[in-house]
mmCIF file of C-alpha atoms in Angstrom:
data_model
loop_
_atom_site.group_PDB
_atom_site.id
_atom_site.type_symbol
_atom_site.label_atom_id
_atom_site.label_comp_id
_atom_site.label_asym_id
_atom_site.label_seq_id
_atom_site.Cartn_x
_atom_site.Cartn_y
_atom_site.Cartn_z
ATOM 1 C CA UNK A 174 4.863 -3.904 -13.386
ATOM 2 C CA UNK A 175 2.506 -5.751 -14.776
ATOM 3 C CA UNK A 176 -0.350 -8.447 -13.470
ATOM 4 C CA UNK A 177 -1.281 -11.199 -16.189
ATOM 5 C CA UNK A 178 -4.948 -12.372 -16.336
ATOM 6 C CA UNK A 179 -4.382 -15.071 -19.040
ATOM 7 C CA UNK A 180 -7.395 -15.635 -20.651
ATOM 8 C CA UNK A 181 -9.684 -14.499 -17.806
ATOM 9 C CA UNK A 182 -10.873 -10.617 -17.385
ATOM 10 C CA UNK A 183 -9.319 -9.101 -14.185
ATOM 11 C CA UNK A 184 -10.827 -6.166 -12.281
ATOM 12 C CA UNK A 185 -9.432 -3.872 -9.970
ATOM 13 C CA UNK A 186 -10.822 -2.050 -6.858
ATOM 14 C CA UNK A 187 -9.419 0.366 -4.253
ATOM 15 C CA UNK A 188 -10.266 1.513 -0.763
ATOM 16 C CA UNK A 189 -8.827 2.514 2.293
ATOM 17 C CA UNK A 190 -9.518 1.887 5.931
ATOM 18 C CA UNK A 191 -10.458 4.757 7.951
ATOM 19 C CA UNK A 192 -8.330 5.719 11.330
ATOM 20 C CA UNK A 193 -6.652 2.066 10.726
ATOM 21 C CA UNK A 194 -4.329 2.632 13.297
ATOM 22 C CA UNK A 195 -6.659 2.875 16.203
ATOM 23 C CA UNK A 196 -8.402 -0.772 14.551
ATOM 24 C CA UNK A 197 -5.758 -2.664 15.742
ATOM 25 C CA UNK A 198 -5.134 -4.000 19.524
ATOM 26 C CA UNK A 199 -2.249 -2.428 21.096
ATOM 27 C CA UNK A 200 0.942 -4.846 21.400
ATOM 28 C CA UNK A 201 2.458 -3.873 24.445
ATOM 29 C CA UNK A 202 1.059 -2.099 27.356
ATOM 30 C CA UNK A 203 0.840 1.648 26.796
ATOM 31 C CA UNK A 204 0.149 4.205 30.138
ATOM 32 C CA UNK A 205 -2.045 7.573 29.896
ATOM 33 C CA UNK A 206 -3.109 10.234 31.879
ATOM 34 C CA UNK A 207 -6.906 10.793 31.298
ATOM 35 C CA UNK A 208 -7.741 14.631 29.560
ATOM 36 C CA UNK A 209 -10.483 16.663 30.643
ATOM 37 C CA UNK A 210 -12.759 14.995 27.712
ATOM 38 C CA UNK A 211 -12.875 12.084 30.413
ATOM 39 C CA UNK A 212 -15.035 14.505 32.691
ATOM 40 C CA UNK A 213 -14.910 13.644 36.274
ATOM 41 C CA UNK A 214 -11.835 10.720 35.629
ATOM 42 C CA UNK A 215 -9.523 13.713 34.260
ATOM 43 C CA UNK A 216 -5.952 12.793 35.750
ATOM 44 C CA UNK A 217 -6.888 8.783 35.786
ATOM 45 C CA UNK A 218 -4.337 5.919 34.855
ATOM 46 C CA UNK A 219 -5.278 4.602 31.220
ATOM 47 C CA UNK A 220 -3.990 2.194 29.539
ATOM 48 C CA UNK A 221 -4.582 1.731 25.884
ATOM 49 C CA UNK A 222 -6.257 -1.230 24.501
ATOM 50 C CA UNK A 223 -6.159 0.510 20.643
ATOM 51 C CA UNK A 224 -3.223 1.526 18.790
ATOM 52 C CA UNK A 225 -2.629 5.252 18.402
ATOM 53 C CA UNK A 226 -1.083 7.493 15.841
ATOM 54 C CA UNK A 227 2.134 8.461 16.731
ATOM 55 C CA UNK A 228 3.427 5.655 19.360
ATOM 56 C CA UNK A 229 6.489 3.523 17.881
ATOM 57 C CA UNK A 230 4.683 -0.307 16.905
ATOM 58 C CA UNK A 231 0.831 1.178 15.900
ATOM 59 C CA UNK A 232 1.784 0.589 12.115
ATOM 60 C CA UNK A 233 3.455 -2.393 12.723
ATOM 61 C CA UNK A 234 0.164 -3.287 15.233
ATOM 62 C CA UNK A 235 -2.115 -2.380 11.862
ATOM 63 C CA UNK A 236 -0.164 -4.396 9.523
ATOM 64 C CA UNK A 237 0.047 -7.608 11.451
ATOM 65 C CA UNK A 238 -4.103 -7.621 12.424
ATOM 66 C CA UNK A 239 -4.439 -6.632 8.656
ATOM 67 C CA UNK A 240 -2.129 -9.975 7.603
ATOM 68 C CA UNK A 241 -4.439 -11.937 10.573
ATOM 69 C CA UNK A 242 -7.805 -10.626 8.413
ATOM 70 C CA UNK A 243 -5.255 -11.562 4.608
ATOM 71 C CA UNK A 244 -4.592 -15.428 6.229
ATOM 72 C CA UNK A 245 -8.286 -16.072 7.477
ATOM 73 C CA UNK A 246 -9.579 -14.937 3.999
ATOM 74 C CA UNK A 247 -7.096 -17.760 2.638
ATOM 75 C CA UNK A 248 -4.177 -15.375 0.986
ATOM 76 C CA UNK A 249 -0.714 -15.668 1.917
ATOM 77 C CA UNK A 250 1.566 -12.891 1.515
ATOM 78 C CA UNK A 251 4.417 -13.608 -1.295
ATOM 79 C CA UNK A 252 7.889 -13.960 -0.817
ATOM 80 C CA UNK A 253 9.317 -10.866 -2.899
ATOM 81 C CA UNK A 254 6.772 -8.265 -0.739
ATOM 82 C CA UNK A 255 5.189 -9.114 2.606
ATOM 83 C CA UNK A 256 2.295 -6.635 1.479
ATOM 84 C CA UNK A 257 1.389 -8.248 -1.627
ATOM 85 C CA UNK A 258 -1.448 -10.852 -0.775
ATOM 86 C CA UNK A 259 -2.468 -13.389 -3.515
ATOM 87 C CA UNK A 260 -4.522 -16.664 -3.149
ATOM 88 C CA UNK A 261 -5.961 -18.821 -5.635
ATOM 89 C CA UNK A 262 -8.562 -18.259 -6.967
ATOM 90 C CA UNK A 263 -12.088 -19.890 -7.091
ATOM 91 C CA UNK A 264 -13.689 -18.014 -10.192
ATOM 92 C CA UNK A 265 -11.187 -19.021 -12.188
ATOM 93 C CA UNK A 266 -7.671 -20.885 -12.933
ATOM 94 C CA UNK A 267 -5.705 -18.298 -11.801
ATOM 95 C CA UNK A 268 -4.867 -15.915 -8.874
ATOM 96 C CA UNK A 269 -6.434 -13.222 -6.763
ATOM 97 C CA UNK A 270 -4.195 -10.216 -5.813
ATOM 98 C CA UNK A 271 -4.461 -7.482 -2.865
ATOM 99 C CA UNK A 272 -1.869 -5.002 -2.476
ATOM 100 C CA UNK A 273 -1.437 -3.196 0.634
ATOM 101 C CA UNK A 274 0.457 -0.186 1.822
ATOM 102 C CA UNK A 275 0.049 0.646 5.328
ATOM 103 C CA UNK A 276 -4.200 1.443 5.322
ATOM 104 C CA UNK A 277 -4.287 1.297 1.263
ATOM 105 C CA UNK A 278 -5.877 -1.621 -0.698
ATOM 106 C CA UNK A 279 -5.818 -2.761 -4.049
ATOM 107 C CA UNK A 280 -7.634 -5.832 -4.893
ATOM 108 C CA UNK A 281 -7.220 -6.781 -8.634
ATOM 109 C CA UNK A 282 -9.464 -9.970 -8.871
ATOM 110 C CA UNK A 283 -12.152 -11.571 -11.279
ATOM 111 C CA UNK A 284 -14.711 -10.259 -8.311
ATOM 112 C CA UNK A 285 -12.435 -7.716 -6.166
ATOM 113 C CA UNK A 286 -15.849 -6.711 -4.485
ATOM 114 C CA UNK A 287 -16.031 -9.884 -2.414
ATOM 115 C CA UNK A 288 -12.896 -8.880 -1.218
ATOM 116 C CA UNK A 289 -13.364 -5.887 -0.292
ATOM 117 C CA UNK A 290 -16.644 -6.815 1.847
ATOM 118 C CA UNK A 291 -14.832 -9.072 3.647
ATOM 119 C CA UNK A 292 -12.509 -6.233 4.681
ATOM 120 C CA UNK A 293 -15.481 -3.735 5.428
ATOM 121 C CA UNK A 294 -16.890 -6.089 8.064
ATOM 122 C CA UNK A 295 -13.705 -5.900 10.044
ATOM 123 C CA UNK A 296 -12.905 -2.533 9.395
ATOM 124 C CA UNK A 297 -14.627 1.095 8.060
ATOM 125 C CA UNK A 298 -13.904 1.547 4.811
ATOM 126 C CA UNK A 299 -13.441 5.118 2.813
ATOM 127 C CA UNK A 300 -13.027 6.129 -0.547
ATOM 128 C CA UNK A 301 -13.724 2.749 -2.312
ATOM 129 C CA UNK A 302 -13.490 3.072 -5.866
ATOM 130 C CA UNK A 303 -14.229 0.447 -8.796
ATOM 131 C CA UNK A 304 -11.422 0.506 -11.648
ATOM 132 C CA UNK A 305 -9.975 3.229 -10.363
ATOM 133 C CA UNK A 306 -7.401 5.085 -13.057
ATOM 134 C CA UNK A 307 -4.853 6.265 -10.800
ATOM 135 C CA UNK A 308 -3.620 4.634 -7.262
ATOM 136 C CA UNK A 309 -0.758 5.830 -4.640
ATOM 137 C CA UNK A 310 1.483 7.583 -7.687
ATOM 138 C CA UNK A 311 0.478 4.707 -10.334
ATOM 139 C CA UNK A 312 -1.230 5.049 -12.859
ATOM 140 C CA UNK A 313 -3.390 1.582 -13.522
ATOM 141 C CA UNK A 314 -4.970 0.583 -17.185
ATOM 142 C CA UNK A 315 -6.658 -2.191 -17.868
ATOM 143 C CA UNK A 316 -5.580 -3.618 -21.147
ATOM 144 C CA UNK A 317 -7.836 -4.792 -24.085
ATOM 145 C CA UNK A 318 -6.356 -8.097 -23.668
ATOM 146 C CA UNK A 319 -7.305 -8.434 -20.165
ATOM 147 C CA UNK A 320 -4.313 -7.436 -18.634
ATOM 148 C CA UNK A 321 -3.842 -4.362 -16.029
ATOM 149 C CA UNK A 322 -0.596 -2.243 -16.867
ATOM 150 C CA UNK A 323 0.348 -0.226 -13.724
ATOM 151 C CA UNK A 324 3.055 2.165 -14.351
ATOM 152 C CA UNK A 325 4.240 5.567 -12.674
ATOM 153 C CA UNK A 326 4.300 7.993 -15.297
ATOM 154 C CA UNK A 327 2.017 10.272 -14.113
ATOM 155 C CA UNK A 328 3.605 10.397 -10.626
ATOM 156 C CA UNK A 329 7.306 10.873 -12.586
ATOM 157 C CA UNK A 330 6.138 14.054 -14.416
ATOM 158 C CA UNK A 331 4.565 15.711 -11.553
ATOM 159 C CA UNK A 332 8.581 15.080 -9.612
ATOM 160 C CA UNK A 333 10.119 15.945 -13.038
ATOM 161 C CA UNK A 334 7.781 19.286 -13.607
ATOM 162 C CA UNK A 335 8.234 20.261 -9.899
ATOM 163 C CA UNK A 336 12.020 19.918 -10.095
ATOM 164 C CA UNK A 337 11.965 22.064 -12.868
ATOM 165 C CA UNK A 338 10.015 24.533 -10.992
ATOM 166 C CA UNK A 339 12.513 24.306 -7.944
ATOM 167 C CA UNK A 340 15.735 24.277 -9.805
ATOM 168 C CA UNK A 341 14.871 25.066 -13.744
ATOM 169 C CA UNK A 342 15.012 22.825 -16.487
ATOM 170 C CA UNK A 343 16.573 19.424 -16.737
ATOM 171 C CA UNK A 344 19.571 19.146 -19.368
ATOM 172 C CA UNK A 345 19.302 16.719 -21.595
ATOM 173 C CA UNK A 346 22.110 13.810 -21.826
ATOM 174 C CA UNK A 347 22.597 10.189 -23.579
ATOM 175 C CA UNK A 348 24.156 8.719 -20.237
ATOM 176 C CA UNK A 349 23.937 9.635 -16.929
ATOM 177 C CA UNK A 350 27.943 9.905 -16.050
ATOM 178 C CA UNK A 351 30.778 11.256 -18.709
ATOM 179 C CA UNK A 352 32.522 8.316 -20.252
ATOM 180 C CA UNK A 353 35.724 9.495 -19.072
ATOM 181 C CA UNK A 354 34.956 9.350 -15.534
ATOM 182 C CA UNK A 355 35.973 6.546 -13.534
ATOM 183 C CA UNK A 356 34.927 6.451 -10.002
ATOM 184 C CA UNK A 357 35.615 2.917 -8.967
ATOM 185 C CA UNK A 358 39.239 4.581 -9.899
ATOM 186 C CA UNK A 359 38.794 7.039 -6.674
ATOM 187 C CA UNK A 360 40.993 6.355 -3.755
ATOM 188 C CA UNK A 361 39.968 9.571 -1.317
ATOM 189 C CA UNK A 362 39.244 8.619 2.062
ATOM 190 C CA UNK A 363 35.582 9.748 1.036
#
């Protein structure tokens, strides 16, 4: 994959938004029993206003106040991956990107910063990092003609050299299947 900056120099910044699941308002109502940490209210009714880890719709609760924050900061989520953002952009002719994957941002942008502190007044941030070399099993390079190459050939060794670990080494072959075999050919139940 790679993002195009024309003529203009991109940049690229990462973060991630701490406990992002307990951000976002609950969707449906949700019924507790108060624990001891409640003191004197122990055995109470609750019911959740926050989403939770673990109950069925908090990542789908995240993602949709995340998209509310993506729309109000004017990007608009494209129509090959509902968690890649872009907008136009107002530094430059061109487009602003931010890539999402459940509490993971990447924000590849002439100024990602701006960006990002839009984010970090709705939610806490962690582990924001500026250019950052590596990102969720890619590895990202910003070329000397202003592009940024992102590519997963780091993350592929590791699987490769950990397979060979688990089951030895990997034999070597020009195609995947022999040329002789002809499963379309098959008429097994199976």
């Amino acid at each position: 994959l790679m993002v195009i900056a024309a003529k203009n120099d991109l940049n690229t910044m990462t973060t991630d938004v701490a406990n992002a699941f307990c951000t976002a308002p609950c969707m449906e109502k949700i019924w507790s029993i108060a624990g001891k940490e409640f003191g004197n209210r122990e055995g109470s009714k609750v019911s959740l206003k926050r989403a939770l880890y673990g109950t069925k719709t908090a990542s789908r609760s995240f993602h949709e106040f995340l998209g509310a924050l993506m729309i109000r900061m004017g990007f608009q989520p494209s129509r090959a991956d509902q968690d890649l953002w872009w907008r136009k952009s107002d530094d430059y002719d061109g487009y602003d990107y931010l890539a999402t994957h459940v509490d993971d941002v990447l924000c590849v942008a002439k100024n990602p910063s701006q960006y990002i502190s839009q984010i970090e007044q709705e939610f806490k941030l962690r582990d924001t990092t500026d250019e950052p070399s590596y990102y969720l099993g890619n590895d990202l390079k910003k070329m000397a003609n202003g592009r940024i190459h992102i590519s997963s050939t780091t993350y592929t060794k590791e699987v490769i050299r950990k397979y060979q670990v688990d089951f030895g080494p990997i034999r070597k072959r020009n195609i995947p299947m022999d040329p002789k075999c002809h499963p379309e050919l098959d008429t097994t139940p199976l």
